[in-house]
XYZ file of C-alpha atoms in Angstrom:
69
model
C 49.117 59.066 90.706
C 47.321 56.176 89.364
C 48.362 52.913 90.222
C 50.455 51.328 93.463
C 53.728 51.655 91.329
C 53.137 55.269 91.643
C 53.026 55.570 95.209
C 55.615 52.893 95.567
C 57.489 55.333 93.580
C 56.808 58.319 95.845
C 57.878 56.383 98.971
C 60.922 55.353 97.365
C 61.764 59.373 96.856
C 61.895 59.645 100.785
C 63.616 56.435 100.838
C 60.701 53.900 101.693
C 60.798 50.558 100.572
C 58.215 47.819 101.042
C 58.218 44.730 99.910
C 56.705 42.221 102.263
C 56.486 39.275 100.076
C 52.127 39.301 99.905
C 50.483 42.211 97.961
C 47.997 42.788 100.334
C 50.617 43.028 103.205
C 52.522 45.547 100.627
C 49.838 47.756 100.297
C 48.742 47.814 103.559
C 52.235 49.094 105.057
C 52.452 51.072 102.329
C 49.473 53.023 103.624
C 51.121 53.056 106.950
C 54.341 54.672 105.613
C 51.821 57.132 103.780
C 50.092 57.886 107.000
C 53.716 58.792 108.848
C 55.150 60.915 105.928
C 51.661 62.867 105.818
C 51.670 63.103 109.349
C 55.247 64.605 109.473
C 54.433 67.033 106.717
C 56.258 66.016 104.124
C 53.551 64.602 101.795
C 51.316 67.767 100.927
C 47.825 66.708 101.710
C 46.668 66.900 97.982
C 49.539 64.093 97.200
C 48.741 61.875 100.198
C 45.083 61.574 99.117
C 45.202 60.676 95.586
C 47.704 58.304 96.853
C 45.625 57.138 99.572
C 42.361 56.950 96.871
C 44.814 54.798 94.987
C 45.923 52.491 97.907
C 42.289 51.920 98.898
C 41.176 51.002 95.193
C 44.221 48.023 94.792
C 43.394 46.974 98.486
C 39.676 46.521 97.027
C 41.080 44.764 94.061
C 42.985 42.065 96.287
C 40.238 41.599 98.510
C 37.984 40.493 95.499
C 40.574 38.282 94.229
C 40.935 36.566 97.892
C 37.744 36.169 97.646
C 37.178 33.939 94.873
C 40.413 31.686 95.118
């Protein structure tokens, strides 16, 4: 699990898609849909924090880019 593709992909195995049309909006319901499939135990916890690791890192990323547009 390294990049958002990744945990796009590992939504898309419990039949999750998100596509909101902004990436920042993407990964932030993204995370949401993480939280819920965690929270109903079908993520293991090991999983849902690498994803979660991941989600946080490309949220950084679009922040910075915000930033200096």
């Amino acid at each position: 699990m390294n990049t958002l593709y990744d945990v796009q992909q590992l939504l898309k195995q419990f039949g999750v898609y998100v596509y909101v049309g902004k990436r920042m909006w993407d990964i932030e319901l993204i995370a949401l849909e993480l939280d819920n499939l965690y929270k109903s135990g079908v993520v293991e916890k090991d999983l849902y924090l690498r994803a979660k690791i991941v989600l946080r890192h490309e949220h950084r990323i679009e922040e910075d880019s915000e930033k200096h547009k």
